[in-house]
mmCIF file of C-alpha atoms and ligand atoms in Angstrom:
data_model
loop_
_atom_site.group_PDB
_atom_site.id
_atom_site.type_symbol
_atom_site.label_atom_id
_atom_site.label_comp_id
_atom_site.label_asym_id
_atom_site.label_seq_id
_atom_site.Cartn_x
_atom_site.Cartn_y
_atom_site.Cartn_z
ATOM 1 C CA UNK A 1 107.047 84.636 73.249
ATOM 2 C CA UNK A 2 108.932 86.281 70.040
ATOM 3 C CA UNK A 3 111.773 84.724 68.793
ATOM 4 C CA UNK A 4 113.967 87.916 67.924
ATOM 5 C CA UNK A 5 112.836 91.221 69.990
ATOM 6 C CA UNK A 6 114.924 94.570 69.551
ATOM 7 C CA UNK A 7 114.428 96.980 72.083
ATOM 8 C CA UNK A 8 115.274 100.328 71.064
ATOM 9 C CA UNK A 9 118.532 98.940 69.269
ATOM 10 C CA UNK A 10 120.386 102.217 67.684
ATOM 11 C CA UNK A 11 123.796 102.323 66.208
ATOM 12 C CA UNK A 12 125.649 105.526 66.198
ATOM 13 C CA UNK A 13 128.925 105.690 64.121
ATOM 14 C CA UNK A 14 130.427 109.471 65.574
ATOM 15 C CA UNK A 15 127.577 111.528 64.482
ATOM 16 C CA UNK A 16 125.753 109.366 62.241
ATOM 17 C CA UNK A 17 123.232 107.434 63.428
ATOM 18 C CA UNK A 18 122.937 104.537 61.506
ATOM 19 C CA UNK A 19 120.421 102.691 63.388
ATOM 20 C CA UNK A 20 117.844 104.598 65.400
ATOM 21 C CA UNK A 21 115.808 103.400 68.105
ATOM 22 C CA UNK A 22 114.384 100.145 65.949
ATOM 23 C CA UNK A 23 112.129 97.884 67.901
ATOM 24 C CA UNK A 24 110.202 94.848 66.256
ATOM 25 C CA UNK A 25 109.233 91.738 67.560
ATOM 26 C CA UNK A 26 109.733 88.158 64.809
ATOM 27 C CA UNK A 27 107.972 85.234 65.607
ATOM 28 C CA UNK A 28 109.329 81.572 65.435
ATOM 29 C CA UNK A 29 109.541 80.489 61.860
ATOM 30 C CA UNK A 30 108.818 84.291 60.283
ATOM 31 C CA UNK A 31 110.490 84.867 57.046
ATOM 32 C CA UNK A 32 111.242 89.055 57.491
ATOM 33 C CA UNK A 33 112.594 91.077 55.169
ATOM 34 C CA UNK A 34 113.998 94.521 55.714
ATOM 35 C CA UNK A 35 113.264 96.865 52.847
ATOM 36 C CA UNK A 36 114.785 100.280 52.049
ATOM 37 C CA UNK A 37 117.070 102.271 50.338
ATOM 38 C CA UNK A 38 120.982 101.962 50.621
ATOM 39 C CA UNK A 39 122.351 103.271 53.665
ATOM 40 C CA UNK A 40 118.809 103.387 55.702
ATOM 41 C CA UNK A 41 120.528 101.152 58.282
ATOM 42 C CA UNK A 42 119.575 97.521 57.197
ATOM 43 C CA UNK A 43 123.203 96.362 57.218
ATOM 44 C CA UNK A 44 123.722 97.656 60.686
ATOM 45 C CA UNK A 45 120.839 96.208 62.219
ATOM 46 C CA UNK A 46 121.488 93.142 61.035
ATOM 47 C CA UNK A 47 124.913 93.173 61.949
ATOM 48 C CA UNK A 48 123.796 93.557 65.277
ATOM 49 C CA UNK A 49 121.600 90.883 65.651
ATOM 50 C CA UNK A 50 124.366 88.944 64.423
ATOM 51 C CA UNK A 51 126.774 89.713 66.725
ATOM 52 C CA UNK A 52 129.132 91.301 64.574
ATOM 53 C CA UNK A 53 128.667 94.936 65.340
ATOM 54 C CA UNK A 54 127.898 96.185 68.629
ATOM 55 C CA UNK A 55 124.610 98.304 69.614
ATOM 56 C CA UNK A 56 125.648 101.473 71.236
ATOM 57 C CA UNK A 57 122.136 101.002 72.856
ATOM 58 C CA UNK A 58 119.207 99.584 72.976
ATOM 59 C CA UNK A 59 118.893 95.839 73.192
ATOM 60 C CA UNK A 60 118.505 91.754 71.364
ATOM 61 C CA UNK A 61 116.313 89.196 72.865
ATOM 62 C CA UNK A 62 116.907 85.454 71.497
ATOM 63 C CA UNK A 63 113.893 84.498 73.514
ATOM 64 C CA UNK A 64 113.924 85.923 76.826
ATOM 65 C CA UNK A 65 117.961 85.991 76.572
ATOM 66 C CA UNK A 66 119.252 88.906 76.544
ATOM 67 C CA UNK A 67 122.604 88.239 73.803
ATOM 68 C CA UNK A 68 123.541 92.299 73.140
ATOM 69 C CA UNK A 69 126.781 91.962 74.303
ATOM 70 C CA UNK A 70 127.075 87.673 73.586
ATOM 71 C CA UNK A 71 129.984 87.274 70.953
ATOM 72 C CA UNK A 72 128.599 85.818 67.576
ATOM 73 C CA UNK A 73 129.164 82.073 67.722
ATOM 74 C CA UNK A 74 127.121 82.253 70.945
ATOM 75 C CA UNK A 75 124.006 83.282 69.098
ATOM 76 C CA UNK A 76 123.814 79.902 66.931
ATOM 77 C CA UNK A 77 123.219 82.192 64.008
ATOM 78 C CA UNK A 78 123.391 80.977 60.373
ATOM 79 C CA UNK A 79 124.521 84.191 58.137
ATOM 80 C CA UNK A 80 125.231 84.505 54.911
ATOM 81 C CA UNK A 81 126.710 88.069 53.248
ATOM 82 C CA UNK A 82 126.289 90.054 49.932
ATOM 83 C CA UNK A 83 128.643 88.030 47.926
ATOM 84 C CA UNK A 84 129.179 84.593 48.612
ATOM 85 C CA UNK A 85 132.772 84.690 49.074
ATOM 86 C CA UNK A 86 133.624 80.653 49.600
ATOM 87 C CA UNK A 87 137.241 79.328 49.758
ATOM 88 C CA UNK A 88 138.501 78.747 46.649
ATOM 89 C CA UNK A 89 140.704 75.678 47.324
ATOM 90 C CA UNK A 90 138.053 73.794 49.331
ATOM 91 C CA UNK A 91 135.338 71.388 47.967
ATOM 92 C CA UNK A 92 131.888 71.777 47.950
ATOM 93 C CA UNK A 93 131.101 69.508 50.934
ATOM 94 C CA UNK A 94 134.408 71.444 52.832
ATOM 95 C CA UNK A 95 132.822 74.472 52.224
ATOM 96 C CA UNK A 96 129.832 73.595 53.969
ATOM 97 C CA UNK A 97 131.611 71.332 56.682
ATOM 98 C CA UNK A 98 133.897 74.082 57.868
ATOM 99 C CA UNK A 99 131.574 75.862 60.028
ATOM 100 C CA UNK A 100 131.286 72.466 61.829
ATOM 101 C CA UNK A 101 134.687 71.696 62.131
ATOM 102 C CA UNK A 102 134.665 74.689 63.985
ATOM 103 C CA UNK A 103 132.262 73.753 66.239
ATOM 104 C CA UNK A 104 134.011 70.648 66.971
ATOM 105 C CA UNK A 105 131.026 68.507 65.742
ATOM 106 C CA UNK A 106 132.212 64.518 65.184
ATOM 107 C CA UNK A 107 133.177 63.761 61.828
ATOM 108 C CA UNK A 108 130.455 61.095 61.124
ATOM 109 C CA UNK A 109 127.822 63.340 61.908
ATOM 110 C CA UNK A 110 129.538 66.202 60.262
ATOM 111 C CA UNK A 111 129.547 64.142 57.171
ATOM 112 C CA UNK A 112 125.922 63.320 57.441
ATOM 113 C CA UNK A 113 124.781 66.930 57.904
ATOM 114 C CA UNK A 114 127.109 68.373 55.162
ATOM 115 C CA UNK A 115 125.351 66.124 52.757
ATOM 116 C CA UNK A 116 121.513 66.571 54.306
ATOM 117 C CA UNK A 117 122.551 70.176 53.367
ATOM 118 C CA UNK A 118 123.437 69.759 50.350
ATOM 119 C CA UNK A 119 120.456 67.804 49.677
ATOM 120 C CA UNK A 120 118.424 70.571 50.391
ATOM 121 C CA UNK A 121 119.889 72.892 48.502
ATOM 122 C CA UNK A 122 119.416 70.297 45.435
ATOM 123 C CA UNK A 123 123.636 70.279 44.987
ATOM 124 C CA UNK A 124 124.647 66.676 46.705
ATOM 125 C CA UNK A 125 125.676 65.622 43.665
ATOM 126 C CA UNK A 126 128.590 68.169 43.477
ATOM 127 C CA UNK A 127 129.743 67.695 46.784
ATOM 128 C CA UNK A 128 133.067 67.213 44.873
ATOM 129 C CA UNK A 129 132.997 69.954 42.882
ATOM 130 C CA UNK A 130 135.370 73.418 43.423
ATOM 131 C CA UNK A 131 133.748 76.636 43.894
ATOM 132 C CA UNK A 132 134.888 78.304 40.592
ATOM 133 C CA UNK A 133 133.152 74.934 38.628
ATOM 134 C CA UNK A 134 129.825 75.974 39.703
ATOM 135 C CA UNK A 135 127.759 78.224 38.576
ATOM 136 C CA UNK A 136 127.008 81.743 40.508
ATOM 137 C CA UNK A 137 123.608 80.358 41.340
ATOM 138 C CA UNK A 138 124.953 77.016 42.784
ATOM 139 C CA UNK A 139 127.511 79.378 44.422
ATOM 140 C CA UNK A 140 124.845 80.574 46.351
ATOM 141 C CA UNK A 141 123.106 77.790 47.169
ATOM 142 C CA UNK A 142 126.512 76.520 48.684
ATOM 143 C CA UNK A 143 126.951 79.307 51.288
ATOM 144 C CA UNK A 144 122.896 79.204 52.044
ATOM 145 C CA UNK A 145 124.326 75.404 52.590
ATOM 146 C CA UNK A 146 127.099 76.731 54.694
ATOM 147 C CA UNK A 147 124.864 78.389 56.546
ATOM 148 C CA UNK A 148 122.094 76.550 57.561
ATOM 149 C CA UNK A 149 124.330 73.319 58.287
ATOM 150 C CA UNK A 150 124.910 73.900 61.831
ATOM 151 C CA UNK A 151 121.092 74.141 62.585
ATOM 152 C CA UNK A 152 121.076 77.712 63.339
ATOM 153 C CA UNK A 153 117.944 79.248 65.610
ATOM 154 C CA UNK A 154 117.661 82.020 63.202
ATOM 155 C CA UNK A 155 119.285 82.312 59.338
ATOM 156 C CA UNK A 156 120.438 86.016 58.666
ATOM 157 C CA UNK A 157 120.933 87.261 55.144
ATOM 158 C CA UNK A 158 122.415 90.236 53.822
ATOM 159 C CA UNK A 159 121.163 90.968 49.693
ATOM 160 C CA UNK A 160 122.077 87.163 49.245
ATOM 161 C CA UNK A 161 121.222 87.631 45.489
ATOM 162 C CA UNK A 162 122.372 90.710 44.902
ATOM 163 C CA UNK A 163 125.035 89.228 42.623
ATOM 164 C CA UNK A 164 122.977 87.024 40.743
ATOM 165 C CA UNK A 165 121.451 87.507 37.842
ATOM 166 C CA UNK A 166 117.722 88.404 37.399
ATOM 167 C CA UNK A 167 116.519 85.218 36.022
ATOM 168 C CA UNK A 168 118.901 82.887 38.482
ATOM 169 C CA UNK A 169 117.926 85.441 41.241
ATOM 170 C CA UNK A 170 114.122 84.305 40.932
ATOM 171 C CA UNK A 171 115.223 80.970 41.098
ATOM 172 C CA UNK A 172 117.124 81.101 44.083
ATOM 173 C CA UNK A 173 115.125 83.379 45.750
ATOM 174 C CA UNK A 174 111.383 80.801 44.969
ATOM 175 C CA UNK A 175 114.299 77.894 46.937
ATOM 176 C CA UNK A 176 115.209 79.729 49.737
ATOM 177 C CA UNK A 177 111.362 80.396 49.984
ATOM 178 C CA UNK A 178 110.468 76.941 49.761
ATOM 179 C CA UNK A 179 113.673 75.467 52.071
ATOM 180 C CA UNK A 180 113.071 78.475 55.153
ATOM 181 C CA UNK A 181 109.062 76.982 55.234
ATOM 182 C CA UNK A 182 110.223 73.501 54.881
ATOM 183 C CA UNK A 183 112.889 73.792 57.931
ATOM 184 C CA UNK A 184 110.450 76.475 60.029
ATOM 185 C CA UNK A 185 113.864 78.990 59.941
ATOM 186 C CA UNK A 186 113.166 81.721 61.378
ATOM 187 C CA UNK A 187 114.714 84.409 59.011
ATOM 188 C CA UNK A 188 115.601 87.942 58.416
ATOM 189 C CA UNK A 189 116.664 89.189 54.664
ATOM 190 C CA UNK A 190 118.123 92.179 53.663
ATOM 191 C CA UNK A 191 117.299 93.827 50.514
ATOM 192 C CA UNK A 192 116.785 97.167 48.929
ATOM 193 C CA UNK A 193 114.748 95.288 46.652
ATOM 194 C CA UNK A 194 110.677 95.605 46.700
ATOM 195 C CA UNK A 195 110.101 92.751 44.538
ATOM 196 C CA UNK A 196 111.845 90.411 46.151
ATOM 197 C CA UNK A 197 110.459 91.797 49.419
ATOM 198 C CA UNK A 198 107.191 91.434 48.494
ATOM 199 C CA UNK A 199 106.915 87.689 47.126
ATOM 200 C CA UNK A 200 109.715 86.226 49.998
ATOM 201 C CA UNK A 201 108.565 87.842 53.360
ATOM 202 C CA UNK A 202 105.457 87.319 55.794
ATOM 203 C CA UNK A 203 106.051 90.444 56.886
ATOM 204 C CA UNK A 204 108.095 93.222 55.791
ATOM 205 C CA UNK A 205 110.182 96.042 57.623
ATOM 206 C CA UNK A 206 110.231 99.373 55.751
ATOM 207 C CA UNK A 207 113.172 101.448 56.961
ATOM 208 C CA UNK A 208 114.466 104.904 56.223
ATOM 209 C CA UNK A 209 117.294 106.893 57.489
ATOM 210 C CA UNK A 210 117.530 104.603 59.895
ATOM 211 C CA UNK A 211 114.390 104.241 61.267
ATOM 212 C CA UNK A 212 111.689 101.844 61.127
ATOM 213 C CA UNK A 213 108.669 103.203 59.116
ATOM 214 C CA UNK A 214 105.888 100.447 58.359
ATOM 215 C CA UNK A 215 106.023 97.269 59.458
ATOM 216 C CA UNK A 216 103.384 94.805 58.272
ATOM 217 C CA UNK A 217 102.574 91.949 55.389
ATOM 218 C CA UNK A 218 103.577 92.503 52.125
ATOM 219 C CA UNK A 219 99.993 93.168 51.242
ATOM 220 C CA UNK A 220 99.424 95.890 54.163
ATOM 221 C CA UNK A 221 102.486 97.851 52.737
ATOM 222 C CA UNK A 222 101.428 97.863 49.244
ATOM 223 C CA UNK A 223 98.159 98.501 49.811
ATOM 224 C CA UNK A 224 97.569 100.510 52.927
ATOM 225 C CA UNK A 225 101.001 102.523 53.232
ATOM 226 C CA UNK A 226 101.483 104.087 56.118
ATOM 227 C CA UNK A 227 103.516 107.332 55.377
ATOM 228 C CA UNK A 228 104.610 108.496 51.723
ATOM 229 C CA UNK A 229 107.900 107.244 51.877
ATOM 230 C CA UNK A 230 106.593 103.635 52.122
ATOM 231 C CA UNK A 231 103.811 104.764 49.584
ATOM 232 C CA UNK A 232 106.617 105.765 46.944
ATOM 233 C CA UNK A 233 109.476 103.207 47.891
ATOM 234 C CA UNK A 234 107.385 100.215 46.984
ATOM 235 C CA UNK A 235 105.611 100.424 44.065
ATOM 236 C CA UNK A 236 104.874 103.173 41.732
ATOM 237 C CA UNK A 237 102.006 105.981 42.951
ATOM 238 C CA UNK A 238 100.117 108.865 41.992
ATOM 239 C CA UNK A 239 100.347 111.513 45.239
ATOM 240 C CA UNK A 240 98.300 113.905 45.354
ATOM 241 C CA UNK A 241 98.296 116.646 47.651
ATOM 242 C CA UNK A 242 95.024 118.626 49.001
ATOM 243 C CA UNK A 243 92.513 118.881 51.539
ATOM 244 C CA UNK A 244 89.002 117.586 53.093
ATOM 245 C CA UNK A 245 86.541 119.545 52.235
ATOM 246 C CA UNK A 246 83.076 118.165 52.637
ATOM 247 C CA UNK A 247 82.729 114.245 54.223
ATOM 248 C CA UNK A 248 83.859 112.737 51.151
ATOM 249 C CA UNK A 249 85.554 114.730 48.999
ATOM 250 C CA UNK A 250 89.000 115.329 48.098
ATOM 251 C CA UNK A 251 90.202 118.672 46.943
ATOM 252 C CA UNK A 252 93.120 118.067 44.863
ATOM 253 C CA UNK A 253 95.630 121.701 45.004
ATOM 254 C CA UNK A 254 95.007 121.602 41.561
ATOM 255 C CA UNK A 255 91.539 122.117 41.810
ATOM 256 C CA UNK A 256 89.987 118.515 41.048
ATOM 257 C CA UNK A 257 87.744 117.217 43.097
ATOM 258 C CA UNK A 258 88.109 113.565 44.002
ATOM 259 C CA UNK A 259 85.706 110.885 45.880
ATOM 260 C CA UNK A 260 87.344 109.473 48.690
ATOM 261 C CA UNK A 261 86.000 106.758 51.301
ATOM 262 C CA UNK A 262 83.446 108.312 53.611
ATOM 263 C CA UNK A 263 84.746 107.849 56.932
ATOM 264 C CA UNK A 264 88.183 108.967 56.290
ATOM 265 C CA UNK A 265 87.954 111.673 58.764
ATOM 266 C CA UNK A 266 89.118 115.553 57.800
ATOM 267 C CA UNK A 267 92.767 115.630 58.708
ATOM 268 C CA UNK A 268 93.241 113.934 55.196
ATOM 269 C CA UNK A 269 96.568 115.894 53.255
ATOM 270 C CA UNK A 270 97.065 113.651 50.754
ATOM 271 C CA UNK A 271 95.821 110.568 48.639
ATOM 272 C CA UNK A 272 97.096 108.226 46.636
ATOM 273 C CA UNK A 273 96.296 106.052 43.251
ATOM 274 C CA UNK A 274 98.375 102.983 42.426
ATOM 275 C CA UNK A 275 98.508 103.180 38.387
ATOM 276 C CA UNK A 276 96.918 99.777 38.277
ATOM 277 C CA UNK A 277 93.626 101.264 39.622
ATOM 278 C CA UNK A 278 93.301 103.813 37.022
ATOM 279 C CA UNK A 279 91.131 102.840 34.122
ATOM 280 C CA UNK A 280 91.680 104.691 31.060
ATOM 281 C CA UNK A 281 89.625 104.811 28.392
ATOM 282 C CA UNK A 282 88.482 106.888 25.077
ATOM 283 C CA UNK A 283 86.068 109.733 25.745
ATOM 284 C CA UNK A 284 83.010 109.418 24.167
ATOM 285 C CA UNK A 285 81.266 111.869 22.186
ATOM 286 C CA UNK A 286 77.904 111.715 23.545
ATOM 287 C CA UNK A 287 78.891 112.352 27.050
ATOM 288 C CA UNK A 288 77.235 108.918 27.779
ATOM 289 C CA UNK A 289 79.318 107.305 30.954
ATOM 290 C CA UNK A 290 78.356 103.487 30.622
ATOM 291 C CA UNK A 291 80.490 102.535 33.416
ATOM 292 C CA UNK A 292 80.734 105.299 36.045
ATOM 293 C CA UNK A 293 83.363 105.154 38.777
ATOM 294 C CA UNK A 294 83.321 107.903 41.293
ATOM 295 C CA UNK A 295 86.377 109.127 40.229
ATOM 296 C CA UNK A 296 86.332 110.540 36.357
ATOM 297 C CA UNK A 297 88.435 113.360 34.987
ATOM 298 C CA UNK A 298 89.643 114.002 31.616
ATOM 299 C CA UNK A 299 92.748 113.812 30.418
ATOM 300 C CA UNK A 300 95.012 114.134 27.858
ATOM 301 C CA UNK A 301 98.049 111.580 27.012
ATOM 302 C CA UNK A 302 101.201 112.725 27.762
ATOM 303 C CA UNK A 303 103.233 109.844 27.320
ATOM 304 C CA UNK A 304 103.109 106.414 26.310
ATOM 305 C CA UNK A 305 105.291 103.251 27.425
ATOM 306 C CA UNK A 306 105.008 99.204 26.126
ATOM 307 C CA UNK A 307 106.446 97.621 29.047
ATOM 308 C CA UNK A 308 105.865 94.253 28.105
ATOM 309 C CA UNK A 309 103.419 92.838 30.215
ATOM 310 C CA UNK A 310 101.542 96.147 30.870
ATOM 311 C CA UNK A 311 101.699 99.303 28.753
ATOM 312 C CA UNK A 312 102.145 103.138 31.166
ATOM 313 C CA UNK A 313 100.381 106.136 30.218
ATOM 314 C CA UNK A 314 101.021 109.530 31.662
ATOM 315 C CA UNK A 315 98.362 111.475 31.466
ATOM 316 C CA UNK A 316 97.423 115.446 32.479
ATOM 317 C CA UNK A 317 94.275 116.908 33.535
ATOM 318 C CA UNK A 318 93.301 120.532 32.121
ATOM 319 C CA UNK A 319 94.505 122.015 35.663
ATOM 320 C CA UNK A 320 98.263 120.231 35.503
ATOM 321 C CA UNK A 321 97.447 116.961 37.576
ATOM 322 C CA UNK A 322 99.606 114.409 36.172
ATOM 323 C CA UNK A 323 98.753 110.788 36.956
ATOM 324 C CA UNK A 324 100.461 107.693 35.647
ATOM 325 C CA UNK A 325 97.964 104.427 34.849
ATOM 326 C CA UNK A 326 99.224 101.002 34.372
ATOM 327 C CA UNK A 327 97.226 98.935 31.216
ATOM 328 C CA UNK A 328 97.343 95.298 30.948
ATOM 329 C CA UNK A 329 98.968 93.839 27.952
ATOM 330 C CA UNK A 330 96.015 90.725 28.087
ATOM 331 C CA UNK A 331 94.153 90.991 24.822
ATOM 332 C CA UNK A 332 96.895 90.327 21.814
ATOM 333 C CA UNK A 333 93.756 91.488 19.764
ATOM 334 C CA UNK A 334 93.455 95.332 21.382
ATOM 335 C CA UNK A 335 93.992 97.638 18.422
ATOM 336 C CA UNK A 336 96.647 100.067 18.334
ATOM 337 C CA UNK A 337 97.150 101.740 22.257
ATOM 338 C CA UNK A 338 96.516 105.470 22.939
ATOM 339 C CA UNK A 339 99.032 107.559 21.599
ATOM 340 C CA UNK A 340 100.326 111.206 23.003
ATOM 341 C CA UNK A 341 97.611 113.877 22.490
ATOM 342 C CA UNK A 342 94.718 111.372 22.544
ATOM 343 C CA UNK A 343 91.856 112.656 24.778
ATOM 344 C CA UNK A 344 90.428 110.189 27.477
ATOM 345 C CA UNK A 345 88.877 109.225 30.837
ATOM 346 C CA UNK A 346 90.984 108.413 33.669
ATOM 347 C CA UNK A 347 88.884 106.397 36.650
ATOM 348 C CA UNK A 348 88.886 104.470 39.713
ATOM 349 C CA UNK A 349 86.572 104.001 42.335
ATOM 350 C CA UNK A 350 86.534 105.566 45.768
ATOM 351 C CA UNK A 351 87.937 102.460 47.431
ATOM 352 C CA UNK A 352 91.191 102.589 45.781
ATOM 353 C CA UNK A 353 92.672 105.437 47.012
ATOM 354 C CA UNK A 354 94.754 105.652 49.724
ATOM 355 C CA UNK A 355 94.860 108.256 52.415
ATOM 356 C CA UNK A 356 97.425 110.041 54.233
HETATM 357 N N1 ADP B 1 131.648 101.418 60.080
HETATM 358 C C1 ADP B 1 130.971 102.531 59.787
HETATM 359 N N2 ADP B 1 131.461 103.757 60.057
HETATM 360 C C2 ADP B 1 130.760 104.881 59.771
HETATM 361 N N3 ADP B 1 129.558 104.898 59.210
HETATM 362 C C3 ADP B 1 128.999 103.708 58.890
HETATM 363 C C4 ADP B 1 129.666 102.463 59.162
HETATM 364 N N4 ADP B 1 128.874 101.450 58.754
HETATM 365 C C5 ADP B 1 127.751 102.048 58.254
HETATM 366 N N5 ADP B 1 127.835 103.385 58.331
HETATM 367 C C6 ADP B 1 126.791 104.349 57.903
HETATM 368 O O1 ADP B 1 125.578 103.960 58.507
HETATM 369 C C7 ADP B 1 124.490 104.126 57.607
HETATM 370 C C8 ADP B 1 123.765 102.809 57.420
HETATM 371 O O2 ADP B 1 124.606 101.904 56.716
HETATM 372 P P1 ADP B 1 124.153 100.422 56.348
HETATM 373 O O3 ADP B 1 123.614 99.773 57.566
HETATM 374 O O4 ADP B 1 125.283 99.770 55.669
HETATM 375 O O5 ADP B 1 122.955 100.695 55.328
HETATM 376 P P2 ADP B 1 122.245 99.695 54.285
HETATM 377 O O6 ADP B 1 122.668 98.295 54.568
HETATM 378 O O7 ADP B 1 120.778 99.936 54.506
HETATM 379 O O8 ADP B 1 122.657 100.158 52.923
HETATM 380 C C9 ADP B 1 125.083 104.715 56.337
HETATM 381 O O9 ADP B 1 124.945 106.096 56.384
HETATM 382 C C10 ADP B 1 126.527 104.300 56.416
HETATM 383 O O10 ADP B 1 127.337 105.188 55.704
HETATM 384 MG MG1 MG B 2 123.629 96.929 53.260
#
């Protein structure tokens, strides 16, 4: 049996719907994230799971309990917000103990947990310490402390990083990774962020307007999208619109014709390229192709971008067809890149492209 099942669960605020007809099933122990744009209705949703907004219909299974319409501190949920918001006057360790306190757990015990919290969140040692002596990192780490203290069934978390830093956001984000697989939490984390999607979650929910629109591992979403929203939300992509013509073969509006997969069937209206899959290289006088992908066009540079690790091209075919193609950044040696006008090859093989 799932752990978390929403039925249907829609949230209608006078004539917006916020949330609209979601259903999804989370295993015991899954670490999901739900993915999306602002305003697509993560918030909501997760409010209602938590108790703290209520579903105008639709409904939440803990289990086979049906807790819709159960007030929050009946759903033995652990949450932490956007923002970490901790009392100022209050310790560390009082931080974290309050939630107890107000589930009138014994004070021995209390004390015990506080600091088995603490411990796991790598901050026992400044179980003394005031909130505005710690760092906004540690912060953190306090209210995921906070929250997972009472031994909640499921831990719900709404852009926990948001306020951090990128380089203390990795951080915290690789620990709350490591602690939800340690403890076997099963969790559910907001973001609007597709990084930290993809390296936190088992599986991710892509929403939009409201709606659920892919659901599946972080691998599935990046590499088999399932509509062009998900396609262009997570990652960069070259879309391309056209038709089937024969088995095979892609006819882009602009008039290229492109390999495709055989198999793909005819009702095929558009394909897609990650920029990583595109090889680009210098066109050779001769005409001589050494290495021959199925998919070769010529192109001309438009643009050119050193982004560190990788360097982006843009790049136009005679016709107009403008495709953007990721280069590594691995050989220190490489002499100068490509520059704007430069004629080349853009190619990838059949396999890489993605159909809609
Ligand atoms: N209390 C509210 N009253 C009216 N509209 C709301 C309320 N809360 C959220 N909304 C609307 O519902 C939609 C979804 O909001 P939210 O769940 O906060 O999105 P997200 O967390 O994905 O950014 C938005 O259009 C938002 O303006
Ligand atoms: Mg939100």
């Amino acid at each position: 049996m799932s752990q978390i099942t929403l039925n249907n669960l829609t949230k209608q605020h006078g004539d917006v719907t916020a949330v609209d007809r979601v259903s999804l099933e989370i295993k015991q122990g899954e670490f999901i994230a739900f993915l999306g744009p602002s305003g697509c209705g993560k918030t909501t949703t997760l409010r209602m799971i938590a108790g703290l907004t209520m579903a105008s219909e639709g409904n939440i299974y803990f289990g086979d309990r049906d807790v819709t319409y159960l007030p929050p501190y009946l759903r033995n949920a652990g949450l932490v917000f956007q923002g970490y918001a901790l009392f100022p006057h209050m310790s560390v360790a009082q931080n974290v103990a309050f939630g107890l306190e107000m589930r009138k757990i014994d004070r021995t015990e209390g004390q015990r947990r506080v600091m088995e919290a603490l411990a796991l969140v790598k901050l026992d040692h400044l179980a003394d310490r005031l909130p505005r002596q710690l760092s906004g990192g540690q912060q953190q780490r306090v209210a995921l402390a906070r929250a997972i203290v009472y031994e909640p069934d499921v831990l719900l978390l709404d852009e926990p990083l948001s306020a951090l830093d990128a380089k203390l956001r990795h951080e915290v984000r690789s620990e709350l990774k490591r602690l939800q697989s340690k403890l076997g939490l099963t969790t559910i984390f907001v973001t609007h962020d597709q990084d930290e999607a993809l390296s936190v979650a088992d599986r991710i929910v892509v929403m939009s307007a409201g709606k659920v629109e892919q659901v599946g591992t972080p691998r599935d979403i990046y590499q088999r999208p399932a509509t062009r929203f998900v396609a262009e939300f997570i990652g960069l992509t070259n879309f391309i619109v056209g038709w089937v013509g024969a088995a095979d073969c892609f006819h882009a509006a602009g008039g290229e014709k492109l390999v495709i997969s055989a198999g793909c069937g005819s009702g095929i209206t558009a394909v897609a390229i990650r920029p990583e899959q595109i090889n680009l290289r210098e066109r050779e006088a001769s005409g001589r192709d050494a290495n021959s992908l199925a998919n070769s066009l010529q192109v001309t540079v438009e643009e050119v971008t050193y982004r560190g690790a990788l360097t982006e091209f843009v790049v136009k075919t005679n016709s107009g067809l403008q495709l953007i193609a990721h280069r590594q950044n691995d050989d220190m040696s490489r002499s100068a890149p490509p520059q704007p006008g430069d004629l080349m090859v853009a190619s990838w093989p059949a396999a890489a492209t993605i159909v809609f």
